[in-house]
Each structure stands twice: as C-alpha cells, then as structure tokens.
XYZ file of C-alpha atoms in Angstrom:
389
model
C -179.595 -20.186 -4.175
C -180.516 -16.913 -2.475
C -178.385 -13.820 -2.922
C -179.210 -12.694 0.604
C -179.942 -8.966 0.362
C -179.963 -7.621 -3.191
C -179.452 -3.857 -3.524
C -180.820 -2.590 -6.835
C -179.029 0.605 -7.846
C -175.449 1.890 -7.768
C -175.975 5.553 -7.001
C -174.782 7.057 -3.744
C -177.688 5.714 -1.669
C -177.540 2.226 -3.190
C -173.792 1.826 -2.703
C -173.917 3.297 0.812
C -176.718 0.862 1.691
C -174.741 -2.109 0.389
C -171.595 -1.053 2.226
C -173.477 -0.380 5.480
C -175.144 -3.802 5.311
C -171.815 -5.504 4.639
C -170.258 -3.687 7.619
C -173.112 -5.131 9.698
C -172.051 -8.633 8.588
C -175.041 -9.067 6.254
C -174.725 -11.028 2.999
C -175.366 -8.446 0.304
C -175.079 -8.171 -3.492
C -175.301 -5.098 -5.732
C -177.419 -5.325 -8.885
C -176.727 -2.448 -11.266
C -174.822 -1.612 -14.451
C -171.110 -1.199 -13.799
C -170.175 2.295 -12.605
C -167.557 4.119 -14.684
C -166.894 7.571 -13.249
C -164.546 9.755 -15.350
C -161.499 11.046 -13.534
C -161.891 14.490 -12.004
C -160.285 17.354 -13.912
C -158.541 20.299 -12.252
C -160.718 23.420 -12.257
C -163.703 21.432 -13.627
C -166.405 20.338 -11.177
C -169.209 17.862 -11.721
C -172.518 19.719 -12.239
C -174.294 17.646 -9.571
C -173.207 18.654 -6.065
C -174.790 17.920 -2.696
C -174.826 19.604 0.702
C -173.988 16.874 3.219
C -175.252 17.386 6.756
C -173.067 16.554 9.783
C -175.159 13.381 10.279
C -174.443 12.267 6.704
C -170.769 13.146 7.084
C -170.569 10.992 10.226
C -172.244 8.099 8.405
C -169.795 8.296 5.477
C -166.907 8.544 7.940
C -168.192 5.415 9.733
C -168.200 3.625 6.374
C -164.580 4.699 5.770
C -165.611 6.884 2.840
C -165.126 10.420 4.092
C -161.336 10.380 4.431
C -161.009 8.799 0.987
C -162.681 11.777 -0.706
C -160.253 14.349 -2.152
C -160.262 17.097 0.493
C -159.297 19.773 -2.044
C -162.598 19.220 -3.872
C -164.813 19.622 -0.762
C -166.082 22.994 0.459
C -167.158 23.477 4.064
C -170.253 25.570 4.750
C -169.673 27.750 7.809
C -172.654 30.098 7.444
C -175.984 30.449 5.657
C -177.784 33.582 4.507
C -181.487 33.262 3.712
C -183.164 36.271 2.103
C -186.903 36.815 1.775
C -188.607 38.694 -1.034
C -188.728 41.947 0.963
C -186.684 42.942 4.024
C -186.754 39.566 5.791
C -183.524 37.644 6.240
C -181.923 35.038 8.498
C -178.214 34.373 9.002
C -177.030 31.109 10.552
C -173.453 30.474 11.667
C -171.881 27.188 12.729
C -170.574 28.764 15.944
C -174.157 29.532 17.050
C -174.635 25.786 17.647
C -171.013 25.096 18.666
C -170.376 23.167 15.451
C -167.248 23.296 13.268
C -169.332 23.466 10.070
C -172.986 23.539 9.034
C -172.500 21.247 6.024
C -170.058 20.220 3.312
C -170.531 20.625 -0.449
C -169.366 17.523 -2.330
C -169.484 16.396 -5.953
C -171.804 13.480 -6.658
C -169.249 11.892 -8.995
C -166.479 11.874 -6.390
C -168.698 10.278 -3.733
C -169.881 7.651 -6.229
C -166.299 6.892 -7.269
C -165.083 6.330 -3.707
C -168.163 4.300 -2.734
C -167.780 2.034 -5.793
C -164.119 1.445 -4.916
C -165.028 0.644 -1.315
C -167.764 -1.800 -2.365
C -165.348 -3.678 -4.629
C -162.537 -3.664 -2.054
C -164.997 -5.057 0.507
C -165.606 -8.059 -1.742
C -169.318 -7.348 -2.156
C -170.558 -9.222 -5.258
C -171.678 -6.898 -8.073
C -173.975 -8.194 -10.817
C -173.726 -5.881 -13.841
C -177.378 -6.068 -14.818
C -180.601 -4.199 -14.142
C -183.834 -5.048 -12.282
C -186.891 -5.173 -14.536
C -189.278 -7.279 -12.456
C -190.025 -8.840 -9.091
C -192.144 -11.905 -8.346
C -192.390 -13.907 -5.119
C -188.921 -13.090 -3.809
C -187.252 -13.304 -7.226
C -185.733 -10.288 -8.997
C -185.944 -10.515 -12.787
C -183.164 -8.797 -14.709
C -182.753 -7.151 -18.080
C -180.510 -9.997 -19.266
C -183.041 -12.658 -18.291
C -181.576 -13.769 -14.968
C -183.816 -14.756 -12.059
C -182.196 -13.834 -8.750
C -183.732 -15.211 -5.575
C -183.326 -12.875 -2.617
C -184.396 -12.576 1.010
C -184.698 -8.801 0.658
C -184.639 -6.604 -2.446
C -183.684 -2.998 -1.724
C -184.890 -0.469 -4.268
C -182.296 2.298 -4.403
C -182.749 2.572 -8.149
C -183.860 6.179 -8.448
C -187.053 8.169 -8.862
C -188.285 5.914 -11.674
C -187.533 2.763 -9.635
C -188.261 -0.396 -11.690
C -188.283 -2.461 -8.463
C -190.921 -0.199 -6.900
C -193.140 -0.564 -9.955
C -192.605 -4.326 -10.226
C -193.372 -4.865 -6.535
C -196.583 -2.838 -6.830
C -195.602 -0.291 -4.169
C -197.890 2.740 -4.356
C -196.346 6.123 -5.048
C -197.958 9.547 -4.608
C -196.464 12.180 -6.916
C -197.241 15.884 -7.288
C -195.300 18.053 -9.770
C -194.290 21.533 -8.680
C -194.515 22.973 -12.214
C -190.926 24.073 -11.627
C -187.490 23.130 -12.899
C -184.212 23.047 -11.000
C -181.587 24.824 -13.106
C -178.016 24.050 -12.026
C -174.631 25.329 -13.110
C -171.347 26.484 -11.581
C -170.319 30.118 -11.522
C -167.084 32.064 -11.312
C -167.580 34.814 -8.724
C -165.868 38.189 -8.510
C -165.912 38.140 -4.688
C -165.047 35.323 -2.217
C -167.943 33.338 -0.718
C -166.115 32.794 2.606
C -167.795 29.431 3.134
C -171.272 30.936 3.070
C -174.278 29.319 1.394
C -176.847 31.869 0.210
C -180.504 31.585 -0.714
C -183.017 34.063 -2.067
C -186.804 33.645 -2.283
C -188.138 35.858 -5.069
C -190.833 36.217 -7.720
C -189.140 33.752 -10.076
C -188.561 30.896 -7.655
C -185.770 30.138 -5.208
C -182.115 30.826 -5.936
C -179.337 29.102 -3.970
C -175.599 29.675 -4.279
C -173.430 27.000 -2.645
C -169.719 27.481 -1.920
C -167.277 25.427 -3.971
C -163.472 25.257 -3.785
C -161.687 28.078 -5.581
C -160.223 27.398 -9.010
C -157.246 28.998 -10.744
C -159.761 31.566 -12.011
C -160.750 32.573 -8.465
C -163.820 32.021 -6.254
C -166.527 29.617 -7.422
C -170.087 28.772 -6.367
C -172.731 26.299 -7.524
C -176.152 27.631 -8.519
C -179.480 25.884 -7.965
C -182.327 27.995 -9.312
C -185.754 26.438 -8.729
C -187.554 28.334 -11.471
C -191.175 28.242 -12.677
C -191.336 25.742 -15.528
C -192.230 28.310 -18.200
C -189.363 30.603 -17.203
C -186.896 27.712 -17.022
C -187.928 26.398 -20.436
C -187.470 29.848 -21.965
C -183.936 30.097 -20.554
C -183.039 26.545 -21.602
C -184.224 27.214 -25.177
C -181.772 30.110 -25.674
C -178.491 29.750 -27.617
C -175.490 29.241 -25.336
C -174.280 32.873 -25.314
C -177.770 34.295 -24.775
C -178.450 31.689 -22.093
C -175.293 32.640 -20.187
C -176.219 36.324 -20.395
C -179.799 35.650 -19.222
C -178.516 33.726 -16.188
C -175.956 36.442 -15.456
C -178.622 39.170 -15.589
C -180.973 37.175 -13.364
C -178.247 36.597 -10.792
C -177.320 40.285 -10.746
C -180.950 41.296 -10.189
C -181.629 38.784 -7.400
C -178.316 38.838 -5.502
C -177.780 42.599 -5.811
C -174.068 42.034 -6.338
C -173.575 39.987 -3.145
C -170.702 38.107 -4.822
C -170.042 40.627 -7.567
C -170.263 39.563 -11.201
C -171.257 35.893 -11.612
C -170.496 34.006 -14.831
C -171.264 30.401 -15.798
C -168.203 28.174 -16.163
C -170.065 25.017 -17.244
C -173.295 24.371 -19.140
C -176.780 24.762 -17.697
C -178.617 21.601 -16.628
C -182.274 21.243 -15.652
C -184.476 18.702 -13.844
C -188.228 18.858 -13.088
C -189.232 19.159 -9.430
C -191.688 16.846 -7.670
C -193.036 16.117 -4.211
C -193.169 12.312 -3.986
C -193.717 9.682 -1.325
C -193.943 5.943 -1.918
C -195.047 3.014 0.195
C -191.576 2.197 1.527
C -191.891 -1.515 2.323
C -193.658 -4.741 1.428
C -192.780 -8.345 2.234
C -189.259 -8.851 0.874
C -188.913 -5.277 -0.483
C -187.669 -1.963 0.960
C -187.160 1.360 -0.807
C -184.508 3.997 -0.093
C -183.545 7.397 -1.463
C -185.329 8.856 -4.501
C -187.134 5.556 -5.083
C -188.926 6.170 -1.771
C -189.301 9.954 -1.644
C -188.422 13.279 -3.224
C -188.778 16.745 -1.698
C -188.319 20.291 -2.960
C -184.573 21.061 -3.177
C -184.853 24.431 -1.394
C -183.442 22.891 1.817
C -180.839 20.762 0.023
C -181.809 17.698 2.067
C -182.639 15.079 -0.592
C -179.407 13.082 -0.371
C -179.264 13.452 3.406
C -182.688 11.811 3.657
C -181.491 8.989 1.408
C -178.349 8.390 3.457
C -180.535 8.372 6.560
C -182.572 5.616 4.896
C -179.407 3.617 4.174
C -178.056 3.882 7.713
C -181.403 3.093 9.358
C -182.226 0.137 7.108
C -178.817 -1.468 7.634
C -179.029 -1.049 11.412
C -182.574 -2.402 11.733
C -181.983 -5.389 9.446
C -178.783 -6.289 11.304
C -180.542 -6.107 14.707
C -183.494 -8.304 13.776
C -184.284 -11.405 15.795
C -182.297 -14.485 14.715
C -185.477 -16.280 13.665
C -186.579 -13.511 11.288
C -185.323 -13.097 7.731
C -184.072 -9.783 6.337
C -187.250 -9.427 4.277
C -189.662 -10.178 7.120
C -192.419 -7.560 6.945
C -192.282 -7.021 10.722
C -188.616 -6.056 10.416
C -189.196 -3.787 7.433
C -192.076 -2.010 9.168
C -189.620 -1.027 11.907
C -187.563 0.675 9.202
C -190.658 2.406 7.821
C -191.654 3.655 11.281
C -188.133 4.867 12.066
C -188.047 6.946 8.887
C -191.624 8.252 9.064
C -190.971 11.235 11.363
C -187.853 12.702 9.663
C -189.392 12.238 6.208
C -192.682 13.855 7.215
C -190.915 16.751 8.951
C -188.773 17.509 5.893
C -191.707 17.108 3.515
C -193.847 19.529 5.527
C -190.997 22.016 5.936
C -189.941 22.166 2.291
C -193.434 22.060 0.815
C -194.688 24.580 3.373
C -191.886 27.028 2.619
C -192.429 26.619 -1.102
C -196.135 27.373 -0.781
C -195.581 30.275 1.607
C -193.174 32.033 -0.735
C -195.135 31.126 -3.877
C -198.106 33.135 -2.619
C -198.249 36.735 -3.849
C -200.992 37.750 -1.391
C -200.025 40.706 0.812
C -200.696 38.926 4.156
C -198.454 36.010 3.165
C -195.695 38.376 2.051
C -195.829 40.236 5.350
C -195.939 37.009 7.363
C -192.951 35.346 5.718
C -190.662 38.376 5.947
C -191.751 39.286 9.483
C -191.170 35.650 10.472
C -187.636 35.745 9.083
C -186.849 38.947 10.981
C -188.224 37.366 14.151
C -186.129 34.205 13.719
C -182.991 36.217 13.031
C -183.383 37.964 16.389
C -183.604 34.738 18.451
C -180.266 32.944 19.000
C -181.927 29.965 20.721
C -184.267 29.404 17.774
C -181.301 29.571 15.407
C -179.480 26.944 17.457
C -182.505 24.636 17.339
C -182.829 25.209 13.585
C -179.190 24.281 13.038
C -179.482 21.200 15.260
C -182.545 20.010 13.337
C -180.925 20.530 9.939
C -177.681 18.831 10.948
C -179.263 15.701 12.367
C -178.301 16.594 15.930
C-alpha cells in the first residue's frame, strides 16, 4: 500500500506543506516524532521568533492558521531602520508601499502548536517515527517500518536524513559566524520598528515583540564572528548578560535605552547552503533545501514559499502523472529557482559587502544607503520585493 505523499518533518514548513497538500485534495501523511509544544507562559516568549512577510501571512491565513494564533503574542512591524557602519542609513515604512504592515513577528512554538492542531483536526495521518533511509520509493524508518510512497517530501531540517538517503547533493559554506539570540527588556518603546546595525562585530537586529508587564520588549539576533560569539557564550550567566548589555549600548547608541536580557542566550552556527531540490519521487523544502544568512530574516518565508508552491504544482499536475513524477517536481524546482537565487545573492552579497574593512567598500556601502534613503520609489520597490508583492 502506498501512503500517497509522505511529508518527513513536523516543523513549521513540514506541517504547512502537509496541510496545503491536504487542502488541495492530495492524500498525504506526516512522518515525524509526535509534537509536544509546552503551553505559552505570560510574559515569557519562546527564544525562536520569525519575521513573517505579507506573502507568508496570506499563505497561513489561506490555511486557516493565522486567525488561530494568539493575537496578543504577535507583534506587527510597521517600520524598519537599517544602519550602516558609518553615516549610512535607510528607513522603510509600511505606508511608503501602501501596506498595513511590513511583517509580523511570531513565536516558532505558537505557529507549530496551531499547525499541529490543524493537521490533526484535518484528519491527516501522522506516523510517530523518523525517516532514516530511502530506496526505490520506500521510506525506511527508525522503528524498522518500510513505507511506500509516491512522493517523499524532505522538510526534516538542515541535517535532512531524507536528503542524505536519496543522494541529493548539497553545497554548504560556513560563514564562520554564530547567530546569538535572546529577548530583551527595553527602557524605551520600539513603536513597531525593526532595527538593524551593520558593524565591526557582525550584524545586530532588534525585532519588536509584544510588551510584557515589565514594559517594552524586543528580540535580539546578533550574527557575530564565531570567535567573539564563543567568548560571550563561555562567560558565566551574569558576566554574559553584562557583556551583551555593553555590546548593545555601544552599537545602538541608546536607541531603545537600556537593554537587558530576560531569557538565556542561545546560539546557532550560520551557513550558506543549497541542495539539489528534487529527484524522482523526492522533493525538499525549507532548511533541508536551502539556508541563507539571517540578516534579512527571510529563512522561514522561503520555506513557506516552498510549501505553497510544491502543493500547488503537485495538485495541478496532469491526471496521468504521479505526484513524484520528475517532470512535475522539476516544475517546482524551476518555480523556486528565481526567488531562492535572488535571496541568496542579496543576503550573501550584503554580508560580504559589510564584512570588508577596505575603505572603498566602506564608502560604497554607506553612500549606497544614503542614496536609497533619498529615493521613495526605490524604497517602495524594496518593500514590495521583501513582502512577496
């Protein structure tokens, strides 16, 4: 018996893919360990947050997910400030492109919780096991099961077992940098503004979060050189908090006043990765297929774009073709090629431009930011591109 389409992975991209396929009347099964998301606590926010673009928000709304998320735990982004390492800066506002918001900041755990509930309520079968192999249209599991499938979707993360088992080639380049994340209590309100600074010790982003009983709150993503990040992570808790506080004060120049950690510091290494996305009977989505530098905050948006595109293309295939037909899957690969390449070039290019300490590069990047900030039409195009139209 075939399981139809087997989605390996129960993260946000995997569950969204399964739900989108089911909404397109496709027979789909989830293969992943059971998801158990702890209940949200007042004034405590999950360390992993994402900036959802308008295109991703529309997709989640189409799936019936958006309205099920707790509105009080979502922060709208109405403006962005981007600061260079000298006098260059760019400010983007939602009104410049006639949009209500530029993005929304959501907790990973809350999105996963609602998606898992929706998958179960939709009656999608869920096999609580894990993919460890793939041979001739059969997924082999950790518990020894052999699951025949028309199409296996690898949404099982950056270390994708399905990708490895199917022999799909992956190109990976480390950035020699670590993403340090935490949440911060702020002395001043963020007013729905996301902020980013390019500086000598990486890229610092502060993302608006809902206020707590303590006052304003933001989420920090500091893409730091690996050696600097490791030194900070090795400090005792009190010294670590003070080191982060001092770094924030130096970089932000008091933009939000005093900033203090309200949860622990977490770190993850940064990579630029691109995998062969399809083979006969196999398609990859999300981190299993690609990873980009987090400076644009577009990783999850790319993955949700994969989910939406794959479900649409598979559902619209000719009646005589199976879901895993290579001709069908190549349509998915072609449809995703341009947005993935554009984001890869943009994020990697910006990283390299600001990583250079040469005087011409420093002048170019800051002059370019001043030039962009003076052109409303360019800002509108930039916002349209980032939002998915």
